[in-house]
CSV table of C-alpha atoms in Angstrom, one decimal:
chain,number,residue,atom,x,y,z
A,1,MET,CA,83.9,-65.8,43.6
A,2,ALA,CA,85.6,-68.8,45.1
A,3,SER,CA,88.9,-67.8,43.6
A,4,ASN,CA,88.6,-64.3,45.0
A,5,SER,CA,87.9,-65.6,48.5
A,6,VAL,CA,90.9,-67.8,48.4
A,7,ARG,CA,93.1,-64.8,47.5
A,8,ASP,CA,91.9,-62.8,50.5
A,9,ILE,CA,92.5,-65.6,53.1
A,10,PRO,CA,95.2,-64.5,55.4
A,11,PHE,CA,97.7,-66.9,56.9
A,12,ILE,CA,99.8,-66.9,60.0
A,13,THR,CA,103.6,-66.8,59.8
A,14,SER,CA,105.9,-68.8,62.1
A,15,ALA,CA,106.2,-65.7,64.3
A,16,GLY,CA,102.4,-65.8,64.9
A,17,ALA,CA,101.4,-62.6,63.0
A,18,GLU,CA,99.3,-62.2,59.9
A,19,ALA,CA,101.4,-61.8,56.8
A,20,GLY,CA,98.6,-61.0,54.3
A,21,SER,CA,97.4,-63.3,51.5
A,22,ALA,CA,99.4,-66.3,50.4
A,23,PRO,CA,100.2,-65.1,46.9
A,24,ASN,CA,101.3,-61.7,48.0
A,25,SER,CA,103.5,-63.2,50.8
A,26,ALA,CA,105.0,-65.7,48.4
A,27,SER,CA,105.9,-63.0,46.0
A,28,ASN,CA,107.5,-60.9,48.8
A,29,ASN,CA,111.1,-62.1,48.8
A,30,GLY,CA,112.2,-59.9,51.7
A,31,THR,CA,110.0,-61.8,54.2
A,32,SER,CA,111.2,-65.2,53.2
A,33,SER,CA,114.9,-64.2,53.2
A,34,GLU,CA,114.9,-62.6,56.6
A,35,PRO,CA,115.9,-65.8,58.5
A,36,GLY,CA,118.8,-66.3,56.1
A,37,LYS,CA,119.9,-62.8,56.6
A,38,HIS,CA,119.9,-63.2,60.4
A,39,LYS,CA,121.8,-66.4,60.0
A,40,ASN,CA,124.4,-64.8,57.8
A,41,SER,CA,124.7,-61.9,60.2
A,42,ARG,CA,125.6,-64.2,63.0
A,43,ARG,CA,128.4,-66.0,61.0
A,44,PRO,CA,131.1,-63.3,61.5
A,45,LEU,CA,130.4,-63.4,65.2
A,46,ARG,CA,130.9,-67.1,65.2
A,47,ARG,CA,134.2,-66.7,63.3
A,48,LEU,CA,135.7,-64.5,66.1
A,49,ASN,CA,138.2,-66.8,67.8
A,50,PRO,CA,138.6,-66.1,71.5
A,51,GLY,CA,142.1,-67.5,71.3
A,52,ILE,CA,143.0,-64.5,69.1
A,53,ILE,CA,140.8,-61.8,70.4
A,54,LEU,CA,141.6,-62.2,74.1
A,55,PRO,CA,145.5,-62.0,73.7
A,56,LEU,CA,145.1,-59.0,71.4
A,57,LEU,CA,142.8,-57.2,73.9
A,58,ALA,CA,145.2,-58.0,76.7
A,59,GLY,CA,148.1,-56.6,74.6
A,60,VAL,CA,146.3,-53.4,73.9
A,61,ILE,CA,145.4,-52.9,77.5
A,62,PHE,CA,149.1,-53.5,78.5
A,63,LEU,CA,150.3,-51.0,75.9
A,64,VAL,CA,147.8,-48.4,77.1
A,65,LEU,CA,148.9,-48.8,80.7
A,66,TRP,CA,152.5,-48.6,79.7
A,67,GLU,CA,152.0,-45.5,77.6
A,68,TYR,CA,150.2,-43.7,80.5
A,69,GLN,CA,153.1,-44.6,82.8
A,70,VAL,CA,151.1,-46.8,85.1
A,71,PHE,CA,154.0,-49.2,85.4
A,72,HIS,CA,156.4,-46.4,86.0
A,73,ARG,CA,154.4,-45.3,89.1
A,74,ILE,CA,153.9,-48.8,90.4
A,75,PHE,CA,157.6,-49.8,90.1
A,76,ASP,CA,159.0,-46.3,90.6
A,77,LEU,CA,160.7,-46.2,87.2
A,78,LYS,CA,161.9,-43.3,85.1
A,79,LYS,CA,161.4,-42.8,81.4
A,80,TYR,CA,165.0,-43.5,80.6
A,81,GLN,CA,164.8,-46.8,82.5
A,82,LEU,CA,161.6,-47.9,80.7
A,83,PRO,CA,160.9,-45.9,77.6
A,84,LEU,CA,157.3,-45.3,76.5
A,85,PRO,CA,155.9,-47.3,73.6
A,86,SER,CA,155.6,-44.1,71.6
A,87,ALA,CA,159.3,-43.4,72.0
A,88,ILE,CA,160.2,-47.0,71.0
A,89,ALA,CA,158.0,-46.7,67.9
A,90,GLU,CA,159.7,-43.4,67.0
A,91,ALA,CA,163.1,-45.0,67.4
A,92,MET,CA,162.0,-47.9,65.2
A,93,ARG,CA,160.8,-45.5,62.5
A,94,ASP,CA,164.0,-43.5,62.5
A,95,ASN,CA,166.3,-46.5,62.4
A,96,PHE,CA,164.1,-48.9,60.3
A,97,SER,CA,166.6,-49.8,57.6
A,98,LEU,CA,169.3,-50.5,60.2
A,99,LEU,CA,167.1,-52.5,62.4
A,100,LEU,CA,165.7,-54.5,59.5
A,101,SER,CA,169.2,-55.4,58.3
A,102,TYR,CA,170.4,-56.4,61.7
A,103,THR,CA,167.2,-58.5,62.3
A,104,GLY,CA,167.9,-60.4,59.1
A,105,TYR,CA,171.5,-61.0,60.2
A,106,THR,CA,170.5,-62.3,63.6
A,107,LEU,CA,167.7,-64.4,62.1
A,108,ALA,CA,170.1,-66.0,59.6
A,109,GLU,CA,172.4,-67.0,62.5
A,110,ALA,CA,169.5,-68.5,64.4
A,111,VAL,CA,168.1,-70.4,61.4
A,112,LEU,CA,171.5,-71.7,60.3
A,113,GLY,CA,172.5,-72.8,63.8
A,114,MET,CA,169.1,-74.4,64.6
A,115,LEU,CA,169.2,-76.4,61.3
A,116,ILE,CA,172.7,-77.7,62.0
A,117,GLY,CA,172.0,-78.4,65.7
A,118,SER,CA,168.7,-80.1,65.0
A,119,ALA,CA,170.3,-82.3,62.3
A,120,CYS,CA,173.1,-83.3,64.6
A,121,GLY,CA,170.7,-84.0,67.4
A,122,PHE,CA,168.5,-86.2,65.1
A,123,LEU,CA,171.5,-88.2,63.9
A,124,ILE,CA,172.6,-88.7,67.6
A,125,ALA,CA,169.0,-90.0,68.3
A,126,LEU,CA,169.2,-92.4,65.3
A,127,ALA,CA,172.5,-93.8,66.5
A,128,ALA,CA,171.4,-94.1,70.1
A,129,THR,CA,168.3,-96.0,69.0
A,130,ALA,CA,170.2,-98.3,66.6
A,131,TRP,CA,172.9,-99.1,69.2
A,132,PRO,CA,171.1,-98.8,72.6
A,133,ARG,CA,174.1,-100.0,74.6
A,134,TRP,CA,175.8,-96.6,74.4
A,135,GLY,CA,172.7,-94.6,73.5
A,136,GLY,CA,172.0,-93.4,77.1
A,137,GLY,CA,175.6,-92.2,77.5
A,138,SER,CA,175.5,-90.2,74.3
A,139,LEU,CA,172.3,-88.5,75.3
A,140,THR,CA,173.9,-87.7,78.7
A,141,MET,CA,176.9,-86.1,77.0
A,142,VAL,CA,174.6,-83.9,74.8
A,143,ALA,CA,172.6,-82.8,77.8
A,144,ALA,CA,175.8,-81.9,79.6
A,145,LEU,CA,176.9,-79.8,76.6
A,146,ASN,CA,173.5,-78.0,76.7
A,147,ALA,CA,174.0,-77.3,80.4
A,148,VAL,CA,177.1,-75.1,79.6
A,149,PRO,CA,176.1,-71.4,79.8
A,150,ILE,CA,176.1,-69.4,76.6
A,151,VAL,CA,178.4,-66.8,78.1
A,152,ALA,CA,181.0,-69.6,78.5
A,153,LEU,CA,180.5,-71.0,75.0
A,154,ALA,CA,180.8,-67.6,73.3
A,155,PRO,CA,184.6,-67.0,73.8
A,156,ILE,CA,185.4,-70.6,72.9
A,157,MET,CA,183.3,-70.5,69.7
A,158,ASN,CA,184.8,-67.1,68.7
A,159,LEU,CA,188.3,-68.6,69.2
A,160,TRP,CA,187.5,-71.6,67.0
A,161,PHE,CA,185.3,-70.0,64.3
A,162,GLY,CA,186.3,-66.4,64.3
A,163,ASP,CA,184.2,-63.3,64.8
A,164,GLY,CA,181.9,-63.9,61.8
A,165,ILE,CA,178.5,-65.6,61.6
A,166,GLY,CA,180.1,-69.0,62.1
A,167,SER,CA,180.7,-68.4,65.9
A,168,ARG,CA,177.1,-67.5,66.6
A,169,ALA,CA,175.8,-70.3,64.5
A,170,ALA,CA,178.1,-72.7,66.5
A,171,ILE,CA,176.6,-71.3,69.7
A,172,VAL,CA,173.1,-71.9,68.5
A,173,THR,CA,174.1,-75.4,67.3
A,174,ALA,CA,175.3,-76.3,70.8
A,175,THR,CA,172.2,-74.9,72.5
A,176,THR,CA,169.7,-76.6,70.2
A,177,MET,CA,171.3,-80.1,69.8
A,178,ALA,CA,170.1,-81.6,73.1
A,179,ALA,CA,166.4,-80.8,72.7
A,180,MET,CA,166.3,-82.5,69.3
A,181,ALA,CA,168.4,-85.5,70.4
A,182,ILE,CA,166.3,-86.2,73.5
A,183,ASN,CA,162.9,-85.7,71.9
A,184,ALA,CA,163.7,-87.6,68.7
A,185,TYR,CA,165.1,-90.5,70.7
A,186,LYS,CA,162.0,-90.6,72.8
A,187,GLY,CA,159.8,-90.8,69.7
A,188,MET,CA,161.9,-93.5,68.1
A,189,ALA,CA,161.9,-95.6,71.3
A,190,ALA,CA,158.2,-95.2,72.1
A,191,VAL,CA,156.9,-97.4,69.2
A,192,ASP,CA,153.9,-99.7,69.6
A,193,PRO,CA,155.2,-103.3,70.3
A,194,LEU,CA,152.4,-104.7,68.2
A,195,ALA,CA,153.5,-102.5,65.2
A,196,LEU,CA,157.1,-103.7,65.8
A,197,ASP,CA,156.0,-107.3,65.8
A,198,LEU,CA,154.1,-106.7,62.6
A,199,MET,CA,157.2,-105.4,60.9
A,200,HIS,CA,159.2,-108.4,62.1
A,201,SER,CA,156.4,-110.7,60.8
A,202,TYR,CA,156.9,-109.1,57.4
A,203,ALA,CA,160.6,-109.9,57.6
A,204,ALA,CA,161.4,-106.2,57.5
A,205,ASP,CA,165.1,-105.4,58.1
A,206,LYS,CA,166.4,-102.8,60.5
A,207,PRO,CA,166.6,-99.9,57.9
A,208,ALA,CA,162.9,-100.6,56.9
A,209,VAL,CA,161.8,-100.6,60.6
A,210,PHE,CA,163.5,-97.2,61.1
A,211,ARG,CA,162.2,-95.7,57.9
A,212,TYR,CA,158.5,-96.8,58.1
A,213,LEU,CA,158.0,-97.1,61.9
A,214,ARG,CA,160.5,-95.4,64.2
A,215,ILE,CA,161.1,-92.2,62.2
A,216,GLN,CA,157.4,-91.8,61.4
A,217,ASN,CA,156.6,-92.2,65.0
A,218,SER,CA,159.2,-89.7,66.0
A,219,LEU,CA,157.9,-86.9,63.8
A,220,PRO,CA,155.6,-85.3,66.4
A,221,TYR,CA,158.5,-85.3,68.9
A,222,VAL,CA,160.8,-83.8,66.3
A,223,PHE,CA,158.5,-80.9,65.6
A,224,THR,CA,158.1,-80.3,69.3
A,225,ALA,CA,161.9,-80.0,69.5
A,226,LEU,CA,161.9,-77.7,66.5
A,227,LYS,CA,159.4,-75.4,68.1
A,228,ILE,CA,161.5,-75.3,71.3
A,229,ASN,CA,164.7,-74.6,69.3
A,230,ALA,CA,162.9,-71.8,67.3
A,231,THR,CA,162.9,-69.6,70.3
A,232,ALA,CA,166.1,-70.9,71.9
A,233,SER,CA,168.1,-70.2,68.7
A,234,MET,CA,167.2,-66.5,68.9
A,235,ILE,CA,168.3,-66.3,72.5
A,236,GLY,CA,171.6,-68.0,71.6
A,237,ALA,CA,172.3,-65.8,68.6
A,238,ILE,CA,171.5,-62.5,70.5
A,239,VAL,CA,173.6,-63.5,73.6
A,240,GLY,CA,176.5,-64.6,71.3
A,241,GLU,CA,176.4,-61.1,69.6
A,242,PHE,CA,176.9,-59.4,73.0
A,243,PHE,CA,180.5,-60.5,73.1
A,244,PHE,CA,182.0,-60.8,69.6
A,245,SER,CA,180.1,-59.2,66.7
A,246,SER,CA,180.0,-56.2,64.6
A,247,ARG,CA,176.4,-56.7,63.4
A,248,GLY,CA,173.1,-58.1,64.7
A,249,LEU,CA,170.4,-57.2,67.2
A,250,GLY,CA,172.5,-58.3,70.2
A,251,TYR,CA,175.4,-56.1,69.1
A,252,LEU,CA,173.1,-53.1,68.6
A,253,LEU,CA,171.3,-53.7,71.9
A,254,SER,CA,174.6,-53.9,73.8
A,255,ASN,CA,175.9,-50.6,72.2
A,256,SER,CA,172.5,-48.8,72.8
A,257,ILE,CA,172.6,-49.6,76.5
A,258,LYS,CA,176.2,-48.4,76.8
A,259,VAL,CA,175.4,-45.0,75.3
A,260,ALA,CA,172.0,-44.8,77.1
A,261,LYS,CA,169.9,-45.0,73.9
A,262,MET,CA,167.2,-47.0,75.6
A,263,PRO,CA,164.4,-46.5,73.0
A,264,LEU,CA,166.7,-48.0,70.3
A,265,GLY,CA,167.7,-50.8,72.7
A,266,TRP,CA,164.0,-51.6,73.3
A,267,SER,CA,163.4,-51.5,69.5
A,268,CYS,CA,166.0,-54.4,69.3
A,269,ILE,CA,164.0,-56.3,71.9
A,270,VAL,CA,160.7,-55.8,70.1
A,271,LEU,CA,162.1,-56.9,66.8
A,272,ALA,CA,163.8,-60.0,68.3
A,273,ALA,CA,160.5,-61.0,69.8
A,274,ILE,CA,158.7,-60.5,66.5
A,275,ALA,CA,161.3,-62.5,64.6
A,276,GLY,CA,161.1,-65.3,67.2
A,277,VAL,CA,157.3,-65.5,66.9
A,278,ILE,CA,157.5,-65.6,63.1
A,279,PHE,CA,160.1,-68.3,63.3
A,280,TYR,CA,157.9,-70.3,65.6
A,281,LEU,CA,154.8,-69.9,63.4
A,282,ALA,CA,156.8,-71.1,60.4
A,283,VAL,CA,157.8,-74.3,62.2
A,284,GLU,CA,154.2,-74.7,63.4
A,285,ARG,CA,153.0,-74.4,59.8
A,286,LEU,CA,155.5,-77.0,58.6
A,287,GLU,CA,154.2,-79.3,61.3
A,288,LYS,CA,150.7,-79.1,60.0
A,289,VAL,CA,151.9,-79.9,56.5
A,290,PHE,CA,154.1,-82.9,57.3
A,291,ILE,CA,152.1,-84.7,60.0
A,292,LYS,CA,148.5,-84.3,59.0
A,293,TRP,CA,147.9,-87.9,60.0
A,294,HIS,CA,148.7,-87.2,63.7
A,295,PRO,CA,145.6,-86.9,66.0
A,296,SER,CA,146.9,-83.5,67.3
A,297,GLN,CA,146.4,-82.1,63.8
A,298,ARG,CA,143.0,-83.5,63.0
A,299,ALA,CA,141.2,-80.9,65.1
């Protein structure tokens, strides 16, 4: 009798309702697993990053307004002046192989020029830090070179390096050298005096101080310059192709505007933007790999 009475005793759940007898509720796995199910159902919602969702939503709204000619009515534009996204997508589909080939050509110019320009800028920063008497003057000269417009550099570089990929790579080199030189020099010069005194107390020579202290301290500044150059290199390569080139997105964009093929011209702009973003994300990924120790990467 006692055992039967124990089985029939109801108990109250955490929600305040009767859940039947204890043995029956214990054997019911669905009731005990409901909190876990609710917790798991909330996890995908927590994983939604507002930093990704909000830009995507804004981009979709922008394309919808563009497709329904809202901007055309606001700015009094015609379709031949601002093609619709559907027309641009159709032009990209019809000329996909040509656009892909020219995008690779322009990206190769940008990458090659950025690597050479960044390497030269880093060497200038090293020399300016090692010999500070003339370091300021060298950085001023590099900044002056960067101030020269690309349209003025293009004819000179074409005269020096021909009309091949070398002239556009030289233009990109000239436009990306200053950002790397200035940022790298700032990182090498902004070392902690206590760390410098510690290296001197260990009788470290000048190359060791550069290797283990100054260059390590400059890496965050170096990757900042690389991210700046990732976008500037695409601009330099495309503008250089406007003048002397037989391939590339800049060449195709210039010719499309001349013959009034605006959807094809806008396809070049879209692919240039996509290539620039991919280039920037690749540099950002390398930054996370090489400077995991920096506080900006710990979050």
